[in-house]
mmCIF file of C-alpha atoms in Angstrom:
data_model
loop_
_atom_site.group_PDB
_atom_site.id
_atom_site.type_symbol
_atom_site.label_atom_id
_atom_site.label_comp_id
_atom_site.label_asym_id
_atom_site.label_seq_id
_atom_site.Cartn_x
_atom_site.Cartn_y
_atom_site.Cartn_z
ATOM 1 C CA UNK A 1334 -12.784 -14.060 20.220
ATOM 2 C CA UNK A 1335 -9.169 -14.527 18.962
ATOM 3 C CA UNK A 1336 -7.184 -11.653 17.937
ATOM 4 C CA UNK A 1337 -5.819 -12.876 15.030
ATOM 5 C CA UNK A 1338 -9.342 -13.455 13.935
ATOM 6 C CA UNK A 1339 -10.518 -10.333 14.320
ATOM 7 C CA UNK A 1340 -7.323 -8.885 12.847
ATOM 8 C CA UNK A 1341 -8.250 -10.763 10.151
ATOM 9 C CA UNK A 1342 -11.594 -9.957 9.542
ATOM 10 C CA UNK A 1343 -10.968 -6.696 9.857
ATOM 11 C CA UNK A 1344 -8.230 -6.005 7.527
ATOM 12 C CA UNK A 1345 -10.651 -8.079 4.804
ATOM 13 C CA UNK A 1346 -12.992 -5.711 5.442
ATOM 14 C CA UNK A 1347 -10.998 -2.774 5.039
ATOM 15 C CA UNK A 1348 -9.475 -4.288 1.716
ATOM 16 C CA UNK A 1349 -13.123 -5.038 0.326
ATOM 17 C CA UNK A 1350 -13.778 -1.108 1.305
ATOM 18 C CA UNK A 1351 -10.643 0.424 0.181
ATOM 19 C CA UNK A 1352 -11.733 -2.082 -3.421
ATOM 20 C CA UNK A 1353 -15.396 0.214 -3.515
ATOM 21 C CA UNK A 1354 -13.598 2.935 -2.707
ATOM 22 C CA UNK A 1355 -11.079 3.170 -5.385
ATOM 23 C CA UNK A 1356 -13.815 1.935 -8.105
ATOM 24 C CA UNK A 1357 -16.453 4.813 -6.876
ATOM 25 C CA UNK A 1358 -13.807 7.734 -7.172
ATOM 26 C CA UNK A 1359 -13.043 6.104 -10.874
ATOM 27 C CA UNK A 1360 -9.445 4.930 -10.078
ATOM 28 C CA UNK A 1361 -8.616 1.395 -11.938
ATOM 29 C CA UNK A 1362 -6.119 -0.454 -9.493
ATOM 30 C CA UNK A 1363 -7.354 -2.704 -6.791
ATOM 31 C CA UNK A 1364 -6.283 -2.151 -2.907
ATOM 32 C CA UNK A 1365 -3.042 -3.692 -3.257
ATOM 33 C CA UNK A 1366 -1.819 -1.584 -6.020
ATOM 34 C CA UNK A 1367 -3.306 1.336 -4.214
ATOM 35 C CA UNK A 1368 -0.693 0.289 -1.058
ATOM 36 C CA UNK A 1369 2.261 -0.139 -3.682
ATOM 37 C CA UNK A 1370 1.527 3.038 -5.481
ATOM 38 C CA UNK A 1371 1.501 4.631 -1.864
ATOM 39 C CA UNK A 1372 4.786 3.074 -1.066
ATOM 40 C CA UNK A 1373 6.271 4.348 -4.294
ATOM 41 C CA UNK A 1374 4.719 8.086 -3.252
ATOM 42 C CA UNK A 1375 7.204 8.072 -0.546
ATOM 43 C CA UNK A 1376 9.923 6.003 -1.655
ATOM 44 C CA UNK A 1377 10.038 6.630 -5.369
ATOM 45 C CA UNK A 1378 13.363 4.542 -7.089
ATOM 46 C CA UNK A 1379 13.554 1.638 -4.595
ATOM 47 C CA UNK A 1380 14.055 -1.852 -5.714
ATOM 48 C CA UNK A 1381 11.431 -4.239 -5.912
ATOM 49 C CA UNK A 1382 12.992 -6.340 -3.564
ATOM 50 C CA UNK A 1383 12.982 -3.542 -0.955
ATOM 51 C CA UNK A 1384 8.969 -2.767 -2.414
ATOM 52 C CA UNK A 1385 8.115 -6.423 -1.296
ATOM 53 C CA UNK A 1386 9.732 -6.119 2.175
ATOM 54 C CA UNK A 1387 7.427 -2.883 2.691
ATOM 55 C CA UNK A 1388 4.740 -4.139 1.842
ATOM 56 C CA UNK A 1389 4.530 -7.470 2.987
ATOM 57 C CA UNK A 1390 4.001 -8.766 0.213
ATOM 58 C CA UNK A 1391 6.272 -12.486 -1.818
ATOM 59 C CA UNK A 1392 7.910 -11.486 -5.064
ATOM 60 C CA UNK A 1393 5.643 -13.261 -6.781
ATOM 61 C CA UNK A 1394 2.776 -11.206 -5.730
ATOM 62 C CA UNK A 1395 5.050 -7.668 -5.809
ATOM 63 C CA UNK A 1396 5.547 -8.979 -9.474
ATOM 64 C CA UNK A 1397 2.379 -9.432 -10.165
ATOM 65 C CA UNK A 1398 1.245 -6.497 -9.014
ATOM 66 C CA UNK A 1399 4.146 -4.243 -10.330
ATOM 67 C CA UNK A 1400 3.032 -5.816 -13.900
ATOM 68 C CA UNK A 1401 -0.367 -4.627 -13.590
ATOM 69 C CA UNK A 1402 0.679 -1.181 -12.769
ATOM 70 C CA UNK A 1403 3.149 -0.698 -15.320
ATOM 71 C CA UNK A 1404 0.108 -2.166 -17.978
ATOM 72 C CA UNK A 1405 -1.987 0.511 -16.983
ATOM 73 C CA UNK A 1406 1.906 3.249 -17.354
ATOM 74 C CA UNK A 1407 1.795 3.932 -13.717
ATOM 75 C CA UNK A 1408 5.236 2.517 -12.890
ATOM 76 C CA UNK A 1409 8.757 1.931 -14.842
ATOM 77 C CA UNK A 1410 11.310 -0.648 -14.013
ATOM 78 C CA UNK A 1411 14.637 1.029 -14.373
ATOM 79 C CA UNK A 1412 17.974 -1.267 -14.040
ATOM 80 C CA UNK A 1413 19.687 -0.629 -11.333
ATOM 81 C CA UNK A 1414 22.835 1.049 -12.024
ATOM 82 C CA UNK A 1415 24.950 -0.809 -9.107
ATOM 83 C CA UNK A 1416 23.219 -4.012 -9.767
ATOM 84 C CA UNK A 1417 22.257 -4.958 -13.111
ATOM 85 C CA UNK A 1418 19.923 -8.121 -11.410
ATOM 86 C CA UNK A 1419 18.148 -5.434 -9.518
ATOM 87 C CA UNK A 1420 15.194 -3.112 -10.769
ATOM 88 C CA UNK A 1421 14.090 0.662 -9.113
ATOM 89 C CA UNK A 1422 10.741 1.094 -9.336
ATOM 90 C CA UNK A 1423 9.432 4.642 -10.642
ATOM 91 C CA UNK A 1424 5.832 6.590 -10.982
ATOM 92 C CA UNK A 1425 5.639 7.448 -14.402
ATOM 93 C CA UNK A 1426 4.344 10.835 -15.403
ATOM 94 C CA UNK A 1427 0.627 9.136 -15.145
ATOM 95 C CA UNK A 1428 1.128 7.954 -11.767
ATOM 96 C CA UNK A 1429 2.591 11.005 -10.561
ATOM 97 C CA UNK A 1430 -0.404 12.711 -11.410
ATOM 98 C CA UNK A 1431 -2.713 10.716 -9.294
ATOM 99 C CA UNK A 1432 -0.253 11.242 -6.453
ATOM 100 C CA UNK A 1433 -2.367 14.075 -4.821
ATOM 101 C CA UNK A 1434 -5.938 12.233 -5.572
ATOM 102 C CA UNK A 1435 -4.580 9.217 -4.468
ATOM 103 C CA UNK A 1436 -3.421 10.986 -1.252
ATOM 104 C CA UNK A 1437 -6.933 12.923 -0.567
ATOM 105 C CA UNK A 1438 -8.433 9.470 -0.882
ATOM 106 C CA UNK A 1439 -6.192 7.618 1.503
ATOM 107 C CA UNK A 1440 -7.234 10.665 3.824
ATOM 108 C CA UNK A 1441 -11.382 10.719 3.327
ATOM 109 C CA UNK A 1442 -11.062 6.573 3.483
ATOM 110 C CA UNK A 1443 -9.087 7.418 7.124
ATOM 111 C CA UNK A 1444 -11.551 9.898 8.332
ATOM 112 C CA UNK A 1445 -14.106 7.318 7.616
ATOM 113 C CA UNK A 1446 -11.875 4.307 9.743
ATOM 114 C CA UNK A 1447 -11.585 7.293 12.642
ATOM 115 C CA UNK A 1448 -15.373 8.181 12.849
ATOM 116 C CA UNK A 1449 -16.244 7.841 16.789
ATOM 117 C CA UNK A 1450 -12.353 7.757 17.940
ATOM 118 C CA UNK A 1451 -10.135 9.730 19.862
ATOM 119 C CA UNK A 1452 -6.901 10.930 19.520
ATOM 120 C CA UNK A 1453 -6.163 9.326 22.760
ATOM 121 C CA UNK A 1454 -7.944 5.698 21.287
ATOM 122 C CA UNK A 1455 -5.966 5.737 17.994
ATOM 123 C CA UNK A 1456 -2.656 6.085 19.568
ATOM 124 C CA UNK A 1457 -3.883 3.381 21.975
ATOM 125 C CA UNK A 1458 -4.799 1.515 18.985
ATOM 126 C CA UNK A 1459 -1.209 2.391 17.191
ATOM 127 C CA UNK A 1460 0.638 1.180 20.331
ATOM 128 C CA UNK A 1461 -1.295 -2.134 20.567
ATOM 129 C CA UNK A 1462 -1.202 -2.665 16.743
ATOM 130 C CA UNK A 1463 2.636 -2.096 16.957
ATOM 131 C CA UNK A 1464 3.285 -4.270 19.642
ATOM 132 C CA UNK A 1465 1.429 -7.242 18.133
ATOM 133 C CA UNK A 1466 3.374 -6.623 14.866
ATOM 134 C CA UNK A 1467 6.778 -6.954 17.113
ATOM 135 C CA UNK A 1468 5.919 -10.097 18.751
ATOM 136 C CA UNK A 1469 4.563 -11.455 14.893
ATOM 137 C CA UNK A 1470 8.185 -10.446 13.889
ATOM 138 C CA UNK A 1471 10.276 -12.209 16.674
#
């Protein structure tokens, strides 16, 4: 089987999950918000541009996405006092809120991704995952 395939597959999986996930514990943002809000948890008041490079995602999609979440007054856009082109993204009140929920989630979802593993085969996995990430970035 190819690697990227499974890779694939895989991560698919893990986004459908992550989807049934969210919905069951009464949280209204899909999987990739869920990754953006988790960015923003640790890097609250970076710019969108810097958002998209995190998370792998095309400004069109970050856009897209950042709409949503400011819809549903998770996020603010704030000008960016250096660059007026350039927004900083910020949790809103709301979103701060779901910081910690959001955060015991991510963990009972990772528990569930670890069942039957290691310590020794997740940083196995971690080092392998990492070094097929380099040689997708050279």
């Amino acid at each position: 089987m190819f690697i990227g395939y499974l890779i694939t597959k895989t991560a698919l999986k893990l986004k459908n999950r992550l989807n049934t996930l969210l919905r069951e514990n009464g949280f209204d943002i899909t999987a990739d918000q869920f990754e953006v809000l988790g960015i923003l948890i640790e890097n609250e008041g970076i710019s969108q541009s810097e958002l998209a490079y995190m998370s792998s995602k095309d400004k069109t999609n970050i856009t897209r996405i950042l709409d949503l979440l400011e819809k549903k007054n998770l996020i603010v856009r704030k000008k960016d006092e250096r660059d007026r082109r350039a927004y900083n993204i910020y949790l809103t009140e709301k979103g701060r809120r779901q910081k910690e929920n959001l955060k015991q989630l991510l963990i009972k979802g990772n528990q569930k991704l670890s069942e039957g593993l290691s310590e020794k085969d997740i940083r196995e996995f971690q080092r392998i995952m990492n070094l097929i990430n380099g040689n997708l970035t050279r």
